[in-house]
Amino acid sequence: TKLRTYDNKIIVIPNGNITSHSLVNVTSSGSRKLDISVSVSYESNIKQVKAVLEALMQNSEYCDKTKAMEVFVDEFLDNGMKICMRCFVKTEDYWKAKWELMEQMKEAFDENGIIIPYPHMDVSVKEHKNIE
């Protein structure tokens, strides 16, 4: 069996694999659920973060306003909180929607002083004096 991927690659699958395993088709429906996760610092105001992300989805031309849109705390990490935003988009707009929302998210976070944490390392250098 030959499958063509969304990025125009051909995948050849032996028929034995097709009959004994499941396949996932992400293009068969007219819409797809889009999940975007981001980490924010623990110092961030959670209500402000959620309001910013909800506004992004409400203002997006891609998010389907007739279906549920969600913003929620997904996980507590070592250096911040993982926040997820979820909406439905047309299947053909999936990647455009993701890329646009991610860019707008960064810009909105910058404008609102919301910090996206990244690993830091503090290095201290101690001077050793030779005592003679």
mmCIF file of C-alpha atoms in Angstrom:
data_model
loop_
_atom_site.group_PDB
_atom_site.id
_atom_site.type_symbol
_atom_site.label_atom_id
_atom_site.label_comp_id
_atom_site.label_asym_id
_atom_site.label_seq_id
_atom_site.Cartn_x
_atom_site.Cartn_y
_atom_site.Cartn_z
ATOM 1 C CA THR A 1 0.000 0.000 0.000
ATOM 2 C CA LYS A 2 1.282 3.476 -0.865
ATOM 3 C CA LEU A 3 0.318 6.591 1.066
ATOM 4 C CA ARG A 4 1.091 10.188 0.165
ATOM 5 C CA THR A 5 1.776 12.451 3.157
ATOM 6 C CA TYR A 6 0.693 16.066 3.455
ATOM 7 C CA ASP A 7 4.237 17.138 2.567
ATOM 8 C CA ASN A 8 4.162 15.021 -0.608
ATOM 9 C CA LYS A 9 6.235 12.069 0.583
ATOM 10 C CA ILE A 10 5.263 8.538 -0.433
ATOM 11 C CA ILE A 11 5.157 5.912 2.304
ATOM 12 C CA VAL A 12 5.149 2.273 1.218
ATOM 13 C CA ILE A 13 3.610 -0.060 3.804
ATOM 14 C CA PRO A 14 3.595 -3.839 3.433
ATOM 15 C CA ASN A 15 -0.037 -4.994 3.342
ATOM 16 C CA GLY A 16 0.550 -7.268 6.334
ATOM 17 C CA ASN A 17 1.172 -4.179 8.463
ATOM 18 C CA ILE A 18 -2.029 -2.529 7.270
ATOM 19 C CA THR A 19 -4.206 -5.490 8.156
ATOM 20 C CA SER A 20 -2.647 -5.956 11.593
ATOM 21 C CA HIS A 21 -2.202 -2.309 12.715
ATOM 22 C CA SER A 22 -4.313 0.818 12.853
ATOM 23 C CA LEU A 23 -3.807 3.856 10.639
ATOM 24 C CA VAL A 24 -4.329 7.480 11.605
ATOM 25 C CA ASN A 25 -5.733 9.753 8.906
ATOM 26 C CA VAL A 26 -5.483 13.418 9.923
ATOM 27 C CA THR A 27 -6.978 14.752 6.697
ATOM 28 C CA SER A 28 -10.239 12.803 6.382
ATOM 29 C CA SER A 29 -12.349 15.266 8.414
ATOM 30 C CA GLY A 30 -13.107 18.850 7.570
ATOM 31 C CA SER A 31 -11.628 20.085 10.846
ATOM 32 C CA ARG A 32 -8.842 19.202 13.264
ATOM 33 C CA LYS A 33 -8.225 19.963 16.898
ATOM 34 C CA LEU A 34 -5.220 22.243 17.302
ATOM 35 C CA ASP A 35 -3.338 22.029 20.610
ATOM 36 C CA ILE A 36 -0.539 24.499 21.303
ATOM 37 C CA SER A 37 1.450 24.260 24.521
ATOM 38 C CA VAL A 38 3.772 26.844 26.013
ATOM 39 C CA SER A 39 5.615 27.199 29.297
ATOM 40 C CA VAL A 40 5.299 30.392 31.312
ATOM 41 C CA SER A 41 7.201 31.371 34.426
ATOM 42 C CA TYR A 42 5.711 30.757 37.849
ATOM 43 C CA GLU A 43 5.827 34.528 38.391
ATOM 44 C CA SER A 44 3.305 35.043 35.572
ATOM 45 C CA ASN A 45 -0.280 35.956 36.426
ATOM 46 C CA ILE A 46 -2.221 32.853 35.374
ATOM 47 C CA LYS A 47 -5.451 34.775 34.731
ATOM 48 C CA GLN A 48 -3.606 37.235 32.497
ATOM 49 C CA VAL A 49 -1.919 34.404 30.561
ATOM 50 C CA LYS A 50 -5.241 32.656 30.014
ATOM 51 C CA ALA A 51 -6.950 35.906 28.958
ATOM 52 C CA VAL A 52 -4.197 36.635 26.403
ATOM 53 C CA LEU A 53 -4.460 33.147 24.879
ATOM 54 C CA GLU A 54 -8.273 33.218 24.819
ATOM 55 C CA ALA A 55 -8.167 36.584 23.029
ATOM 56 C CA LEU A 56 -5.738 35.175 20.437
ATOM 57 C CA MET A 57 -8.128 32.359 19.598
ATOM 58 C CA GLN A 58 -11.171 34.672 19.547
ATOM 59 C CA ASN A 59 -9.370 37.021 17.147
ATOM 60 C CA SER A 60 -7.934 34.306 14.914
ATOM 61 C CA GLU A 61 -9.461 33.886 11.482
ATOM 62 C CA TYR A 62 -8.655 30.174 11.734
ATOM 63 C CA CYS A 63 -10.256 29.109 15.037
ATOM 64 C CA ASP A 64 -13.804 27.794 14.670
ATOM 65 C CA LYS A 65 -15.884 29.954 17.048
ATOM 66 C CA THR A 66 -18.793 27.484 16.898
ATOM 67 C CA LYS A 67 -16.745 24.809 18.698
ATOM 68 C CA ALA A 68 -15.268 24.800 22.173
ATOM 69 C CA MET A 69 -12.013 26.698 22.695
ATOM 70 C CA GLU A 70 -10.033 25.996 25.848
ATOM 71 C CA VAL A 71 -7.039 27.342 27.747
ATOM 72 C CA PHE A 72 -5.809 25.348 30.729
ATOM 73 C CA VAL A 73 -2.836 24.603 32.962
ATOM 74 C CA ASP A 74 -1.555 21.296 31.674
ATOM 75 C CA GLU A 75 1.454 20.598 33.873
ATOM 76 C CA PHE A 76 3.822 22.021 36.460
ATOM 77 C CA LEU A 77 7.409 21.808 35.235
ATOM 78 C CA ASP A 78 10.778 22.458 36.871
ATOM 79 C CA ASN A 79 11.074 25.959 35.452
ATOM 80 C CA GLY A 80 7.465 26.982 34.764
ATOM 81 C CA MET A 81 3.866 26.057 34.097
ATOM 82 C CA LYS A 82 2.821 24.355 30.870
ATOM 83 C CA ILE A 83 -0.270 26.100 29.475
ATOM 84 C CA CYS A 84 -2.262 24.641 26.588
ATOM 85 C CA MET A 85 -4.626 26.383 24.198
ATOM 86 C CA ARG A 86 -7.042 24.271 22.156
ATOM 87 C CA CYS A 87 -9.379 25.072 19.272
ATOM 88 C CA PHE A 88 -10.675 23.497 16.092
ATOM 89 C CA VAL A 89 -9.466 24.661 12.680
ATOM 90 C CA LYS A 90 -10.157 23.617 9.099
ATOM 91 C CA THR A 91 -7.922 20.716 8.176
ATOM 92 C CA GLU A 92 -6.362 22.613 5.289
ATOM 93 C CA ASP A 93 -5.558 25.556 7.612
ATOM 94 C CA TYR A 94 -3.975 23.489 10.401
ATOM 95 C CA TRP A 95 -0.337 24.490 9.853
ATOM 96 C CA LYS A 96 -1.076 28.111 8.935
ATOM 97 C CA ALA A 97 -3.194 28.419 12.091
ATOM 98 C CA LYS A 98 -0.526 26.853 14.302
ATOM 99 C CA TRP A 99 2.306 28.993 12.986
ATOM 100 C CA GLU A 100 0.295 32.220 13.109
ATOM 101 C CA LEU A 101 -1.001 31.593 16.631
ATOM 102 C CA MET A 102 2.475 30.732 17.901
ATOM 103 C CA GLU A 103 3.945 33.934 16.461
ATOM 104 C CA GLN A 104 1.088 36.004 17.849
ATOM 105 C CA MET A 105 1.484 34.282 21.224
ATOM 106 C CA LYS A 106 5.130 35.339 21.485
ATOM 107 C CA GLU A 107 4.295 38.910 20.488
ATOM 108 C CA ALA A 108 1.391 39.090 22.959
ATOM 109 C CA PHE A 109 3.530 37.659 25.761
ATOM 110 C CA ASP A 110 6.235 40.252 25.043
ATOM 111 C CA GLU A 111 3.650 43.069 25.103
ATOM 112 C CA ASN A 112 2.183 41.821 28.396
ATOM 113 C CA GLY A 113 5.433 41.009 30.196
ATOM 114 C CA ILE A 114 4.723 37.272 30.270
ATOM 115 C CA ILE A 115 7.972 35.318 30.455
ATOM 116 C CA ILE A 116 8.610 32.068 28.597
ATOM 117 C CA PRO A 117 11.233 30.364 30.773
ATOM 118 C CA TYR A 118 14.271 28.574 29.482
ATOM 119 C CA PRO A 119 16.987 26.674 31.317
ATOM 120 C CA HIS A 120 19.538 28.854 33.067
ATOM 121 C CA MET A 121 22.808 27.970 34.670
ATOM 122 C CA ASP A 122 24.565 30.116 37.236
ATOM 123 C CA VAL A 123 28.320 29.663 37.307
ATOM 124 C CA SER A 124 30.420 30.913 40.184
ATOM 125 C CA VAL A 125 34.157 31.173 39.863
ATOM 126 C CA LYS A 126 36.125 31.042 43.069
ATOM 127 C CA GLU A 127 39.632 32.281 43.252
ATOM 128 C CA HIS A 128 42.061 29.982 45.022
ATOM 129 C CA LYS A 129 44.999 31.650 46.666
ATOM 130 C CA ASN A 130 48.153 29.735 47.305
ATOM 131 C CA ILE A 131 49.311 30.191 50.864
ATOM 132 C CA GLU A 132 53.062 30.019 51.173
#
